[in-house]
PDB file of N, CA and C in Angstrom:
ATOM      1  N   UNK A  20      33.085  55.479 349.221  1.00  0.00           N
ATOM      2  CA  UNK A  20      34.332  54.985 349.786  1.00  0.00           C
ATOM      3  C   UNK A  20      34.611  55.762 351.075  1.00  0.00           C
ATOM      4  N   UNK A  21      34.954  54.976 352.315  1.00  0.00           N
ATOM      5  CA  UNK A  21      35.418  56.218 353.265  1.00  0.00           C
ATOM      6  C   UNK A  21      36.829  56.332 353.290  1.00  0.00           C
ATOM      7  N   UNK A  22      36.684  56.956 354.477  1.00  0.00           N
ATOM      8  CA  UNK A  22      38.213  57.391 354.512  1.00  0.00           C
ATOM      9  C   UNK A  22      39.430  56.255 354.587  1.00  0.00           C
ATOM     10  N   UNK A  23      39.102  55.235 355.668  1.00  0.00           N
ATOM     11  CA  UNK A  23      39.839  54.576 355.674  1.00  0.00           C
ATOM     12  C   UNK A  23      40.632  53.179 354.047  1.00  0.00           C
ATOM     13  N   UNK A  24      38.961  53.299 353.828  1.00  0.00           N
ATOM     14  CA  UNK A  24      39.661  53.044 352.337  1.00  0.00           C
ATOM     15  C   UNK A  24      40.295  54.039 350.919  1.00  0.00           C
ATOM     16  N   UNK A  25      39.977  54.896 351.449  1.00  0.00           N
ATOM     17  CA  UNK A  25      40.678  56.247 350.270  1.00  0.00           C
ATOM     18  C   UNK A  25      42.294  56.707 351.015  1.00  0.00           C
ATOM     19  N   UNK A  26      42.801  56.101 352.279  1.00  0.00           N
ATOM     20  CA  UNK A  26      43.916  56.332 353.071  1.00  0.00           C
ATOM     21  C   UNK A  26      44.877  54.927 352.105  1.00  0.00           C
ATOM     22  N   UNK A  27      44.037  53.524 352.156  1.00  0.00           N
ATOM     23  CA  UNK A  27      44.749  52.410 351.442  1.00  0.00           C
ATOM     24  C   UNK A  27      44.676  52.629 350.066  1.00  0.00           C
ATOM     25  N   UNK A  28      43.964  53.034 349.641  1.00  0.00           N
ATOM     26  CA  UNK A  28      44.339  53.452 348.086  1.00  0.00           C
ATOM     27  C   UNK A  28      45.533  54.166 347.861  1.00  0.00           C
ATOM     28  N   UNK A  29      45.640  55.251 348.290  1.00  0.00           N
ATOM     29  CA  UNK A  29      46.853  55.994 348.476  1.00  0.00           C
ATOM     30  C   UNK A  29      47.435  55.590 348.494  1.00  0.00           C
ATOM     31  N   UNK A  30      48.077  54.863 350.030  1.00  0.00           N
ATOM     32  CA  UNK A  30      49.157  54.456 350.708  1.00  0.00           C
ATOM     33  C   UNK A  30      49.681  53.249 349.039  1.00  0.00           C
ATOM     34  N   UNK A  31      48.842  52.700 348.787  1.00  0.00           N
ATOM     35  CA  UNK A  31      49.150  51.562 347.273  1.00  0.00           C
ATOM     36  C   UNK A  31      49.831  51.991 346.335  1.00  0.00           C
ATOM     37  N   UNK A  32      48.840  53.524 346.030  1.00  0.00           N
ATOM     38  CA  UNK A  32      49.303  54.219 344.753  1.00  0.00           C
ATOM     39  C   UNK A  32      50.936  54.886 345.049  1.00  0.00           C
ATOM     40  N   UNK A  33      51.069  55.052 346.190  1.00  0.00           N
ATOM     41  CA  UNK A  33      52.494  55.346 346.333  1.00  0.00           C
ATOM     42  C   UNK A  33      53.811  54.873 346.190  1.00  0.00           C
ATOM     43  N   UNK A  34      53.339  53.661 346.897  1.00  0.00           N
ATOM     44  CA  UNK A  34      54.172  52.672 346.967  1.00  0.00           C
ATOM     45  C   UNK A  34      54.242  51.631 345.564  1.00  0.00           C
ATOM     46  N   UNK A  35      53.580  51.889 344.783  1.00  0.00           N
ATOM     47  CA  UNK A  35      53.867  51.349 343.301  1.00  0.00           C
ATOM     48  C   UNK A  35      54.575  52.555 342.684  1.00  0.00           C
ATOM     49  N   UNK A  36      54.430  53.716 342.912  1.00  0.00           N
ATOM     50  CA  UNK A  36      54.716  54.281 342.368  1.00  0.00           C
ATOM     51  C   UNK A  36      56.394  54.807 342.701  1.00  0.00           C
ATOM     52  N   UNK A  37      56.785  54.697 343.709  1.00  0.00           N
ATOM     53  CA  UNK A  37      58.155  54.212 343.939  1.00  0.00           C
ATOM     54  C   UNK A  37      58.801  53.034 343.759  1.00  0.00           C
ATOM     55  N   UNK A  38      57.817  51.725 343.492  1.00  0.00           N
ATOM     56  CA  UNK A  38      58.731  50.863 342.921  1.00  0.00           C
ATOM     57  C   UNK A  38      58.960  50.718 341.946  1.00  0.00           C
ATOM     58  N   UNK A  39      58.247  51.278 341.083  1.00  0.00           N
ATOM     59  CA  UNK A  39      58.327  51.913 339.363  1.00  0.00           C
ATOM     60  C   UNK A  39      59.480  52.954 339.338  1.00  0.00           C
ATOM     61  N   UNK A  40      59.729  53.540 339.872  1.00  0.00           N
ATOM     62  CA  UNK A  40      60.727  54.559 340.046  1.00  0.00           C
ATOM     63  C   UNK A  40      61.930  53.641 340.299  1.00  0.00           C
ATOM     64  N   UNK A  41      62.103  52.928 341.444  1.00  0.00           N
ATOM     65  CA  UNK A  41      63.179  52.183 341.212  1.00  0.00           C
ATOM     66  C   UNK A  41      63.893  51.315 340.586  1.00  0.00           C
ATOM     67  N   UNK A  42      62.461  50.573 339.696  1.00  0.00           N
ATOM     68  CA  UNK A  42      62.841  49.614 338.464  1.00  0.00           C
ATOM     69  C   UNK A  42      63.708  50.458 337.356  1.00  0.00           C
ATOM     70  N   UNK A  43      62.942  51.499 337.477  1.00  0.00           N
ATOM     71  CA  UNK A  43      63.384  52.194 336.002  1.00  0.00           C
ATOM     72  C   UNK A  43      64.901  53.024 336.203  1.00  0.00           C
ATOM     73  N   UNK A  44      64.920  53.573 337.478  1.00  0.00           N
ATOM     74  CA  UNK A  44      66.492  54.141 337.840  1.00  0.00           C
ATOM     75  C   UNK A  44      67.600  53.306 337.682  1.00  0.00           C
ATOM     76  N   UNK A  45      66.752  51.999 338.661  1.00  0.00           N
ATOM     77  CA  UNK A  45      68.467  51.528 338.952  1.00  0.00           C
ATOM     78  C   UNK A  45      69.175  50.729 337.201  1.00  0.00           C
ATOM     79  N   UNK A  46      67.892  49.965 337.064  1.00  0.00           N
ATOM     80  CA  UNK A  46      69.073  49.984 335.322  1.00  0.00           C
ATOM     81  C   UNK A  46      69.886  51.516 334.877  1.00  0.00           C
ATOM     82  N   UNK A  47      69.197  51.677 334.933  1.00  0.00           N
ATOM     83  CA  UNK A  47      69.708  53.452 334.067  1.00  0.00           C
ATOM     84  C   UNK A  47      71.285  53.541 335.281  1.00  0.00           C
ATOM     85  N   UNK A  48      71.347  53.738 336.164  1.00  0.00           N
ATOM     86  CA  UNK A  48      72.213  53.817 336.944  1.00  0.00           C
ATOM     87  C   UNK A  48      73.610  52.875 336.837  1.00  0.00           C
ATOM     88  N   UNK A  49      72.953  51.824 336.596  1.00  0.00           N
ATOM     89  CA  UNK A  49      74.514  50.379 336.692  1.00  0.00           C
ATOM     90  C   UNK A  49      74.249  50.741 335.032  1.00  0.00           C
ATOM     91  N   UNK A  50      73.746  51.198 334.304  1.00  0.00           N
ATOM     92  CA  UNK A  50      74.441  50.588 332.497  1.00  0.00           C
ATOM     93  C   UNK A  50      75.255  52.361 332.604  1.00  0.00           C
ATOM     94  N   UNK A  51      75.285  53.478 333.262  1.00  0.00           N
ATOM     95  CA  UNK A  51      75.617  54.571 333.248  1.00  0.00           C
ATOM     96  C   UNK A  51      77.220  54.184 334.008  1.00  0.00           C
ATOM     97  N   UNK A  52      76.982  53.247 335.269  1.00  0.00           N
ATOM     98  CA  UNK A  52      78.505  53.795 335.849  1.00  0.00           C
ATOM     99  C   UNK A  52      79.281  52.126 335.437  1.00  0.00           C
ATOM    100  N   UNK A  53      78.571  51.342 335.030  1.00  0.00           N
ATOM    101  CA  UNK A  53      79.196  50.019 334.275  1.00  0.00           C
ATOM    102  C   UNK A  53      79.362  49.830 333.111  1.00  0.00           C
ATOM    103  N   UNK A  54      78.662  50.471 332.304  1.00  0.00           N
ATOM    104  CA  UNK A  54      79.384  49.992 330.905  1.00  0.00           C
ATOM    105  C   UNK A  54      78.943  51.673 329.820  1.00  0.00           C
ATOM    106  N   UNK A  55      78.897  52.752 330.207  1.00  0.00           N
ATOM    107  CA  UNK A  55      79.192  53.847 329.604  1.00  0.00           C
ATOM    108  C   UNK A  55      80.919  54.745 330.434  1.00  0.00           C
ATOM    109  N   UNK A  56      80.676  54.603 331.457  1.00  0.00           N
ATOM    110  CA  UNK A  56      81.441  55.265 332.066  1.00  0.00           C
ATOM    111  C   UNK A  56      83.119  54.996 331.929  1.00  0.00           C
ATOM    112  N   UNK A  57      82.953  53.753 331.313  1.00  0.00           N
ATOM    113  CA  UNK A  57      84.885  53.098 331.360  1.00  0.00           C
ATOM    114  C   UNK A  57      84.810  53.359 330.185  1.00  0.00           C
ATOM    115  N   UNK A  58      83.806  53.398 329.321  1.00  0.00           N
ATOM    116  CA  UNK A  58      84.170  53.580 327.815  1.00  0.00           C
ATOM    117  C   UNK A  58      84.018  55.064 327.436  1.00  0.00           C
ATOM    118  N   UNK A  59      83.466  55.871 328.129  1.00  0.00           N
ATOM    119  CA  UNK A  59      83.674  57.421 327.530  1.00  0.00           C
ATOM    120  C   UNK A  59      84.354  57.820 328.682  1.00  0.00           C
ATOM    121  N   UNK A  60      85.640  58.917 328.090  1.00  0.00           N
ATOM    122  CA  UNK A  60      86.650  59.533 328.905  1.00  0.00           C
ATOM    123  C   UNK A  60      85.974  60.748 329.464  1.00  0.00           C
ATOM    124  N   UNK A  61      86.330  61.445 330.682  1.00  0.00           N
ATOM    125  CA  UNK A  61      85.671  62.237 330.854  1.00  0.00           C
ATOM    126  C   UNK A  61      84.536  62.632 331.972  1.00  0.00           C
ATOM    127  N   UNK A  62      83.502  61.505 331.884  1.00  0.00           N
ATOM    128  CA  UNK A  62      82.396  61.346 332.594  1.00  0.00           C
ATOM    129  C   UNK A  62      82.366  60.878 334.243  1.00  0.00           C
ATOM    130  N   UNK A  63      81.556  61.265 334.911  1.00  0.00           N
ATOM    131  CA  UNK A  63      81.675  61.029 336.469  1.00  0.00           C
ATOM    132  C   UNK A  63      80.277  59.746 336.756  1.00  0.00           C
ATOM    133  N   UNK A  64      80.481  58.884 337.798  1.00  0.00           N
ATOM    134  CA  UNK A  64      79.649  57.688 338.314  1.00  0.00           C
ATOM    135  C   UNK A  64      78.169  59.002 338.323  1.00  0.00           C
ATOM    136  N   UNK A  65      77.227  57.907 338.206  1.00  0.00           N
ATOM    137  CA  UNK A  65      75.694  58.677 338.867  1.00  0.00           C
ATOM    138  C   UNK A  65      75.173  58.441 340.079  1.00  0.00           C
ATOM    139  N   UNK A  66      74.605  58.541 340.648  1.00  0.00           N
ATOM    140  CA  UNK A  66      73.748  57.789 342.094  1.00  0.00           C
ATOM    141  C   UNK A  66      72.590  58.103 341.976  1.00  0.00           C
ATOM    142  N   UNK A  67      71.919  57.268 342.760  1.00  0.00           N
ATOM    143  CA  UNK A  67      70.083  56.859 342.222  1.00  0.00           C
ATOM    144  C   UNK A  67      69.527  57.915 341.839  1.00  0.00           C
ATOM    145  N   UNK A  68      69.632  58.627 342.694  1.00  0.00           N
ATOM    146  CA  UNK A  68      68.657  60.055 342.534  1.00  0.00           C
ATOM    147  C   UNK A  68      68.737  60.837 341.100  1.00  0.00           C
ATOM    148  N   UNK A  69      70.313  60.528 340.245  1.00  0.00           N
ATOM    149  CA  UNK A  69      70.609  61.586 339.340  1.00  0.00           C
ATOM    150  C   UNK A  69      70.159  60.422 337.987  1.00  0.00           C
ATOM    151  N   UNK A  70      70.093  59.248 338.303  1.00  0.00           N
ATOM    152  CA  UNK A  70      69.552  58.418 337.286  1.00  0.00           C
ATOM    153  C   UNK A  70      67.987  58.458 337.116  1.00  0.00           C
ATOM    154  N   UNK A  71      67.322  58.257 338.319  1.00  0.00           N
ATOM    155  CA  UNK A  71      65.581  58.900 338.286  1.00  0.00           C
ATOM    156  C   UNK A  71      65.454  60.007 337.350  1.00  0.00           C
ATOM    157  N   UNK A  72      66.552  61.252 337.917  1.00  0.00           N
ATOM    158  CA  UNK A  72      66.069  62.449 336.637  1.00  0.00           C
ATOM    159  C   UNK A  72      66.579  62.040 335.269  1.00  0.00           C
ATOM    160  N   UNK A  73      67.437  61.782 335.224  1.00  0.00           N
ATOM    161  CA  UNK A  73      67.740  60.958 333.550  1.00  0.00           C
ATOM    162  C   UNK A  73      66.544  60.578 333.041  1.00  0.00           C
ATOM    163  N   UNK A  74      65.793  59.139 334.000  1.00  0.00           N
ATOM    164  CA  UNK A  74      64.671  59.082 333.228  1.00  0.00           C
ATOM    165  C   UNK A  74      63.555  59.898 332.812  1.00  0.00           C
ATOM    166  N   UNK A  75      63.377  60.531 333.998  1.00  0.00           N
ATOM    167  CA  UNK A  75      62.333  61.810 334.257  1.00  0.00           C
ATOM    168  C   UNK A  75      62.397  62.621 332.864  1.00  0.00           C
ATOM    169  N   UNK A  76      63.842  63.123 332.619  1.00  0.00           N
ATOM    170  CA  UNK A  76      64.111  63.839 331.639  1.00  0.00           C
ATOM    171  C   UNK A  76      64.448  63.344 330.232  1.00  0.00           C
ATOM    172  N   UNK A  77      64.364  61.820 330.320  1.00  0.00           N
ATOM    173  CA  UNK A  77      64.250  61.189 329.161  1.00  0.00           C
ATOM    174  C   UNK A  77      63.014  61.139 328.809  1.00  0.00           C
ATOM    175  N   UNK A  78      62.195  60.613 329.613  1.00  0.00           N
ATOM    176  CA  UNK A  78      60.441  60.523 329.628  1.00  0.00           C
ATOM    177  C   UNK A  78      60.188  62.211 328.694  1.00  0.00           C
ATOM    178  N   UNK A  79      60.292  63.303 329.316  1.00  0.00           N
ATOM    179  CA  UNK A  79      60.087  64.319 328.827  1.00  0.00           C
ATOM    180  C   UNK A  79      60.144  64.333 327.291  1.00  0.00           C
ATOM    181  N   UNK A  80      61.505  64.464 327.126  1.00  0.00           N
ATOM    182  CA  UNK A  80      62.145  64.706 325.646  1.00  0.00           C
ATOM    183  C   UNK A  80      61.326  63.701 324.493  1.00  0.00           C
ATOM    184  N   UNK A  81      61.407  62.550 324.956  1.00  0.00           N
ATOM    185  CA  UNK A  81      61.244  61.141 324.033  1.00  0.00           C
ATOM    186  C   UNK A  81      60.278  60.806 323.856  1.00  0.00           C
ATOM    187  N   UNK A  82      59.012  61.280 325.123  1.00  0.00           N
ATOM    188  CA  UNK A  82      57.359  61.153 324.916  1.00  0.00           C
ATOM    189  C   UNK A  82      56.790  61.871 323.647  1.00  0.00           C
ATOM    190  N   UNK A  83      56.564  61.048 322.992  1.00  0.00           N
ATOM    191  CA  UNK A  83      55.528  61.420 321.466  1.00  0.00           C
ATOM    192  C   UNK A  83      54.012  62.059 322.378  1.00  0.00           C
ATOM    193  N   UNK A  84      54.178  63.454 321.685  1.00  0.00           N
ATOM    194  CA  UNK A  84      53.185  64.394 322.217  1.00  0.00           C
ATOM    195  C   UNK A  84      51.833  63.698 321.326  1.00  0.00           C
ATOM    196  N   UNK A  85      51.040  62.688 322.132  1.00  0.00           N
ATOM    197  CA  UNK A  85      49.687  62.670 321.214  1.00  0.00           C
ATOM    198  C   UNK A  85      48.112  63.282 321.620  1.00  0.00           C
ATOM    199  N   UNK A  86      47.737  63.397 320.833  1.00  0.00           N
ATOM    200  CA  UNK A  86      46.584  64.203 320.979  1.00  0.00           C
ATOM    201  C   UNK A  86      45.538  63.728 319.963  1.00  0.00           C
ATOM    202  N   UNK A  87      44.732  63.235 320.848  1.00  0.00           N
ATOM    203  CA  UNK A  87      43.229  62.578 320.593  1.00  0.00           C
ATOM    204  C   UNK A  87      42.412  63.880 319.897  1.00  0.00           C
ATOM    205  N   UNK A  88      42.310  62.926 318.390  1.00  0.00           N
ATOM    206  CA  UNK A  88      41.576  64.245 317.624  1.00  0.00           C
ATOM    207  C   UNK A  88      39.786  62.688 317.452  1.00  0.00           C
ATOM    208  N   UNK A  89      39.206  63.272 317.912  1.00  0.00           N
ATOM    209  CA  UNK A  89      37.558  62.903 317.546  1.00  0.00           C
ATOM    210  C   UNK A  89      36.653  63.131 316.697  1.00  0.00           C
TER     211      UNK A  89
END
């Protein structure tokens, strides 16, 4: 492969990989400041960035640790 095709691979893998990021934020974001936020007292709106780590840090917690036994 040369360079110029290992530059478009990239440039692909990135750019999916931010639109995966945005699929998965912005729900998390509108069900956080639309329909949790009027119903629990207390709580402040999110914005994109703090909903990404939600998932980020949901992904963490909630991922079933598996491990390929052979």
């Amino acid at each position: 492969m040369n360079k110029l095709q290992t530059l478009g691979v990239a440039l692909l893998a990135s750019t999916l990989i931010l639109v995966f990021a945005v699929l998965f934020a912005l729900p998390t974001m509108l069900l956080w400041n639309w329909a949790l936020e009027p119903a629990i007292d207390g709580i402040n709106s999110i914005g994109f960035f703090q909903a990404m780590g939600i998932n980020l840090l949901a992904g963490i917690l909630f991922k079933g640790a598996s491990v390929d036994k052979k």
